[in-house]
């Protein structure tokens, strides 16, 4: 809209919201809001990506990321056996027993609802996630690399047991559920076998 000043010079007055290109004007709050939305979406994407690709990466790669020490002496070897006997093996044994206890309840039909099972699965799963990091970060003498790898494999297999149980409980068809439970039993059996191999080897190494 145009009006005249006292001297007759036209004076331009902008009606309503002024466009962003007019010098001396400021945009409204759209830009900050847009930036905030972009930041939130980026954060959500980053969290999703972490949980989807990296959160369980160590468990998925169980047995592939152990640290092998090519040179060791008697002291470091004895320290390794002591830590395995007092820390790592007992910790994996406890989570193996918890996984088996839950699995039996599910396979026998005592736990049928996914929500009820999830309350029991999550604490075990979180602890297995910690355990694989602990086992992976424990350097192993070259002579014990294979039994150390089997301990890591057992942790990964216990986790896969939970994964298949979770999928089985969420399955729509009975046949699909049975297939998932069959896989869960196989993972559990393999996990127990790998664990017992390590357990027996460590006992033999320390003379117990």
mmCIF file of C-alpha atoms in Angstrom:
data_model
loop_
_atom_site.group_PDB
_atom_site.id
_atom_site.type_symbol
_atom_site.label_atom_id
_atom_site.label_comp_id
_atom_site.label_asym_id
_atom_site.label_seq_id
_atom_site.Cartn_x
_atom_site.Cartn_y
_atom_site.Cartn_z
ATOM 1 C CA UNK A 1 0.000 0.000 0.000
ATOM 2 C CA UNK A 2 1.353 3.495 -0.943
ATOM 3 C CA UNK A 3 0.664 6.784 0.879
ATOM 4 C CA UNK A 4 2.044 10.287 0.466
ATOM 5 C CA UNK A 5 4.124 12.185 3.028
ATOM 6 C CA UNK A 6 3.691 15.853 3.863
ATOM 7 C CA UNK A 7 6.278 16.721 1.165
ATOM 8 C CA UNK A 8 4.488 14.644 -1.380
ATOM 9 C CA UNK A 9 7.077 11.891 -1.429
ATOM 10 C CA UNK A 10 5.517 8.441 -1.733
ATOM 11 C CA UNK A 11 5.892 6.300 1.358
ATOM 12 C CA UNK A 12 5.547 2.527 1.059
ATOM 13 C CA UNK A 13 3.891 0.698 3.897
ATOM 14 C CA UNK A 14 3.837 -3.111 3.842
ATOM 15 C CA UNK A 15 0.570 -4.730 4.843
ATOM 16 C CA UNK A 16 0.557 -7.920 6.897
ATOM 17 C CA UNK A 17 3.664 -10.105 6.991
ATOM 18 C CA UNK A 18 6.636 -8.557 5.233
ATOM 19 C CA UNK A 19 8.557 -10.807 2.834
ATOM 20 C CA UNK A 20 11.988 -11.950 3.966
ATOM 21 C CA UNK A 21 13.702 -10.144 1.047
ATOM 22 C CA UNK A 22 12.756 -6.662 2.247
ATOM 23 C CA UNK A 23 15.872 -5.004 3.736
ATOM 24 C CA UNK A 24 15.679 -4.428 7.450
ATOM 25 C CA UNK A 25 13.034 -7.052 7.997
ATOM 26 C CA UNK A 26 13.403 -10.243 10.001
ATOM 27 C CA UNK A 27 11.820 -13.604 9.235
ATOM 28 C CA UNK A 28 9.360 -14.997 11.706
ATOM 29 C CA UNK A 29 10.035 -18.118 13.778
ATOM 30 C CA UNK A 30 9.805 -20.625 10.885
ATOM 31 C CA UNK A 31 13.567 -20.992 10.387
ATOM 32 C CA UNK A 32 14.426 -21.848 14.021
ATOM 33 C CA UNK A 33 11.536 -24.312 14.159
ATOM 34 C CA UNK A 34 12.680 -25.951 10.926
ATOM 35 C CA UNK A 35 16.216 -26.260 12.277
ATOM 36 C CA UNK A 36 14.888 -27.790 15.495
ATOM 37 C CA UNK A 37 12.849 -30.338 13.557
ATOM 38 C CA UNK A 38 15.906 -31.271 11.473
ATOM 39 C CA UNK A 39 18.006 -31.720 14.615
ATOM 40 C CA UNK A 40 15.353 -33.904 16.277
ATOM 41 C CA UNK A 41 14.938 -36.057 13.155
ATOM 42 C CA UNK A 42 18.726 -36.416 12.878
ATOM 43 C CA UNK A 43 18.995 -37.501 16.510
ATOM 44 C CA UNK A 44 16.194 -40.022 16.091
ATOM 45 C CA UNK A 45 17.919 -41.357 12.984
ATOM 46 C CA UNK A 46 21.242 -41.634 14.801
ATOM 47 C CA UNK A 47 19.663 -43.514 17.721
ATOM 48 C CA UNK A 48 17.773 -45.809 15.370
ATOM 49 C CA UNK A 49 20.948 -46.474 13.387
ATOM 50 C CA UNK A 50 22.897 -47.275 16.535
ATOM 51 C CA UNK A 51 20.330 -49.735 17.837
ATOM 52 C CA UNK A 52 19.714 -51.249 14.413
ATOM 53 C CA UNK A 53 23.313 -51.657 13.269
ATOM 54 C CA UNK A 54 25.655 -51.338 16.248
ATOM 55 C CA UNK A 55 23.805 -52.047 19.501
ATOM 56 C CA UNK A 56 24.107 -55.829 19.140
ATOM 57 C CA UNK A 57 27.075 -55.897 16.798
ATOM 58 C CA UNK A 58 29.417 -57.537 19.318
ATOM 59 C CA UNK A 59 26.849 -60.256 20.019
ATOM 60 C CA UNK A 60 26.262 -60.852 16.319
ATOM 61 C CA UNK A 61 30.030 -61.168 15.799
ATOM 62 C CA UNK A 62 30.627 -63.280 18.897
ATOM 63 C CA UNK A 63 33.854 -65.243 18.597
ATOM 64 C CA UNK A 64 35.282 -62.972 15.902
ATOM 65 C CA UNK A 65 36.544 -60.077 18.016
ATOM 66 C CA UNK A 66 38.601 -61.698 20.770
ATOM 67 C CA UNK A 67 42.067 -60.325 21.555
ATOM 68 C CA UNK A 68 44.887 -62.858 21.164
ATOM 69 C CA UNK A 69 48.264 -62.191 22.750
ATOM 70 C CA UNK A 70 50.956 -63.811 20.638
ATOM 71 C CA UNK A 71 53.596 -63.638 23.380
ATOM 72 C CA UNK A 72 52.969 -64.411 27.053
ATOM 73 C CA UNK A 73 54.891 -65.455 30.129
ATOM 74 C CA UNK A 74 53.947 -67.638 33.078
ATOM 75 C CA UNK A 75 52.672 -64.717 35.131
ATOM 76 C CA UNK A 76 50.341 -63.353 32.452
ATOM 77 C CA UNK A 77 49.130 -66.877 31.649
ATOM 78 C CA UNK A 78 48.324 -67.563 35.306
ATOM 79 C CA UNK A 79 46.561 -64.204 35.610
ATOM 80 C CA UNK A 80 44.469 -65.040 32.574
ATOM 81 C CA UNK A 81 43.436 -68.420 33.968
ATOM 82 C CA UNK A 82 42.587 -66.858 37.313
ATOM 83 C CA UNK A 83 40.358 -64.192 35.723
ATOM 84 C CA UNK A 84 38.652 -66.790 33.579
ATOM 85 C CA UNK A 85 38.027 -69.116 36.522
ATOM 86 C CA UNK A 86 36.824 -66.443 38.963
ATOM 87 C CA UNK A 87 35.174 -63.873 36.675
ATOM 88 C CA UNK A 88 34.299 -64.685 33.086
ATOM 89 C CA UNK A 89 33.324 -68.351 33.256
ATOM 90 C CA UNK A 90 31.065 -67.969 36.345
ATOM 91 C CA UNK A 91 29.396 -64.895 34.821
ATOM 92 C CA UNK A 92 28.593 -66.693 31.579
ATOM 93 C CA UNK A 93 27.418 -69.745 33.529
ATOM 94 C CA UNK A 94 24.898 -67.595 35.441
ATOM 95 C CA UNK A 95 23.479 -66.049 32.284
ATOM 96 C CA UNK A 96 23.372 -69.446 30.622
ATOM 97 C CA UNK A 97 21.296 -70.796 33.480
ATOM 98 C CA UNK A 98 18.989 -67.768 33.326
ATOM 99 C CA UNK A 99 18.572 -68.212 29.574
ATOM 100 C CA UNK A 100 17.821 -71.910 29.950
ATOM 101 C CA UNK A 101 15.327 -71.278 32.763
ATOM 102 C CA UNK A 102 13.428 -68.754 30.659
ATOM 103 C CA UNK A 103 13.592 -70.958 27.567
ATOM 104 C CA UNK A 104 12.111 -73.965 29.358
ATOM 105 C CA UNK A 105 9.229 -71.854 30.664
ATOM 106 C CA UNK A 106 8.480 -70.611 27.150
ATOM 107 C CA UNK A 107 8.833 -74.014 25.482
ATOM 108 C CA UNK A 108 6.544 -75.589 28.100
ATOM 109 C CA UNK A 109 3.900 -72.926 27.570
ATOM 110 C CA UNK A 110 4.214 -71.367 31.027
ATOM 111 C CA UNK A 111 5.075 -68.031 29.435
ATOM 112 C CA UNK A 112 2.965 -67.254 26.365
ATOM 113 C CA UNK A 113 2.564 -63.496 26.237
ATOM 114 C CA UNK A 114 5.336 -61.472 24.532
ATOM 115 C CA UNK A 115 5.031 -58.693 27.113
ATOM 116 C CA UNK A 116 5.535 -61.062 30.034
ATOM 117 C CA UNK A 117 8.497 -62.701 28.335
ATOM 118 C CA UNK A 118 10.060 -59.345 27.456
ATOM 119 C CA UNK A 119 10.276 -58.383 31.118
ATOM 120 C CA UNK A 120 12.452 -61.462 31.679
ATOM 121 C CA UNK A 121 14.362 -61.279 28.409
ATOM 122 C CA UNK A 122 15.591 -57.691 28.683
ATOM 123 C CA UNK A 123 17.690 -58.066 31.880
ATOM 124 C CA UNK A 124 19.344 -61.212 30.510
ATOM 125 C CA UNK A 125 19.933 -59.593 27.136
ATOM 126 C CA UNK A 126 21.465 -56.491 28.698
ATOM 127 C CA UNK A 127 23.810 -58.599 30.809
ATOM 128 C CA UNK A 128 24.830 -60.702 27.787
ATOM 129 C CA UNK A 129 25.609 -57.467 25.975
ATOM 130 C CA UNK A 130 27.935 -56.516 28.820
ATOM 131 C CA UNK A 131 29.453 -59.989 28.992
ATOM 132 C CA UNK A 132 30.488 -60.118 25.352
ATOM 133 C CA UNK A 133 32.341 -56.832 25.807
ATOM 134 C CA UNK A 134 34.063 -58.188 28.906
ATOM 135 C CA UNK A 135 35.067 -61.424 27.186
ATOM 136 C CA UNK A 136 36.225 -59.618 24.043
ATOM 137 C CA UNK A 137 38.345 -57.146 25.994
ATOM 138 C CA UNK A 138 40.087 -59.903 27.961
ATOM 139 C CA UNK A 139 43.322 -60.674 26.145
ATOM 140 C CA UNK A 140 43.979 -64.392 25.822
ATOM 141 C CA UNK A 141 47.266 -66.269 25.438
ATOM 142 C CA UNK A 142 47.543 -67.849 22.011
ATOM 143 C CA UNK A 143 47.383 -71.356 23.471
ATOM 144 C CA UNK A 144 43.930 -70.631 24.968
ATOM 145 C CA UNK A 145 42.536 -68.696 22.001
ATOM 146 C CA UNK A 146 40.179 -71.464 20.882
ATOM 147 C CA UNK A 147 38.574 -72.042 24.273
ATOM 148 C CA UNK A 148 38.283 -68.273 24.742
ATOM 149 C CA UNK A 149 36.579 -68.035 21.363
ATOM 150 C CA UNK A 150 34.129 -70.744 22.412
ATOM 151 C CA UNK A 151 33.234 -68.787 25.555
ATOM 152 C CA UNK A 152 32.476 -65.752 23.392
ATOM 153 C CA UNK A 153 30.463 -67.956 21.033
ATOM 154 C CA UNK A 154 28.400 -69.267 23.935
ATOM 155 C CA UNK A 155 27.457 -65.712 24.909
ATOM 156 C CA UNK A 156 26.375 -64.984 21.336
ATOM 157 C CA UNK A 157 24.399 -68.229 21.143
ATOM 158 C CA UNK A 158 22.580 -67.536 24.399
ATOM 159 C CA UNK A 159 21.604 -64.169 22.962
ATOM 160 C CA UNK A 160 20.403 -65.757 19.713
ATOM 161 C CA UNK A 161 18.265 -68.089 21.822
ATOM 162 C CA UNK A 162 16.500 -65.029 23.239
ATOM 163 C CA UNK A 163 16.154 -63.487 19.787
ATOM 164 C CA UNK A 164 14.404 -66.586 18.426
ATOM 165 C CA UNK A 165 12.178 -66.867 21.495
ATOM 166 C CA UNK A 166 11.127 -63.251 21.070
ATOM 167 C CA UNK A 167 10.290 -63.834 17.411
ATOM 168 C CA UNK A 168 8.482 -67.063 18.199
ATOM 169 C CA UNK A 169 6.227 -65.432 20.764
ATOM 170 C CA UNK A 170 5.392 -62.666 18.301
ATOM 171 C CA UNK A 171 4.637 -65.085 15.460
ATOM 172 C CA UNK A 172 1.076 -65.129 14.116
ATOM 173 C CA UNK A 173 1.046 -68.708 12.917
ATOM 174 C CA UNK A 174 1.637 -71.794 15.064
ATOM 175 C CA UNK A 175 3.919 -73.318 12.438
ATOM 176 C CA UNK A 176 6.032 -70.171 12.379
ATOM 177 C CA UNK A 177 6.286 -70.156 16.155
ATOM 178 C CA UNK A 178 7.388 -73.793 16.220
ATOM 179 C CA UNK A 179 10.094 -73.030 13.666
ATOM 180 C CA UNK A 180 11.478 -70.178 15.753
ATOM 181 C CA UNK A 181 11.395 -72.276 18.914
ATOM 182 C CA UNK A 182 13.232 -75.071 17.113
ATOM 183 C CA UNK A 183 15.983 -72.589 16.196
ATOM 184 C CA UNK A 184 16.050 -71.336 19.779
ATOM 185 C CA UNK A 185 16.583 -74.880 21.089
ATOM 186 C CA UNK A 186 19.434 -75.387 18.625
ATOM 187 C CA UNK A 187 21.142 -72.150 19.692
ATOM 188 C CA UNK A 188 20.729 -73.051 23.356
ATOM 189 C CA UNK A 189 22.228 -76.494 22.807
ATOM 190 C CA UNK A 190 25.191 -75.034 20.933
ATOM 191 C CA UNK A 191 25.702 -72.362 23.588
ATOM 192 C CA UNK A 192 25.800 -74.960 26.364
ATOM 193 C CA UNK A 193 28.251 -77.108 24.389
ATOM 194 C CA UNK A 194 30.640 -74.208 23.788
ATOM 195 C CA UNK A 195 30.421 -73.088 27.386
ATOM 196 C CA UNK A 196 31.140 -76.531 28.805
ATOM 197 C CA UNK A 197 34.141 -76.914 26.490
ATOM 198 C CA UNK A 198 35.644 -73.722 27.912
ATOM 199 C CA UNK A 199 34.661 -74.536 31.481
ATOM 200 C CA UNK A 200 36.253 -77.976 31.365
ATOM 201 C CA UNK A 201 39.397 -76.663 29.675
ATOM 202 C CA UNK A 202 39.914 -73.936 32.280
ATOM 203 C CA UNK A 203 39.366 -76.432 35.116
ATOM 204 C CA UNK A 204 41.947 -78.756 33.578
ATOM 205 C CA UNK A 205 44.411 -75.897 33.095
ATOM 206 C CA UNK A 206 44.251 -74.825 36.738
ATOM 207 C CA UNK A 207 44.270 -78.391 38.026
ATOM 208 C CA UNK A 208 40.673 -78.471 39.248
#
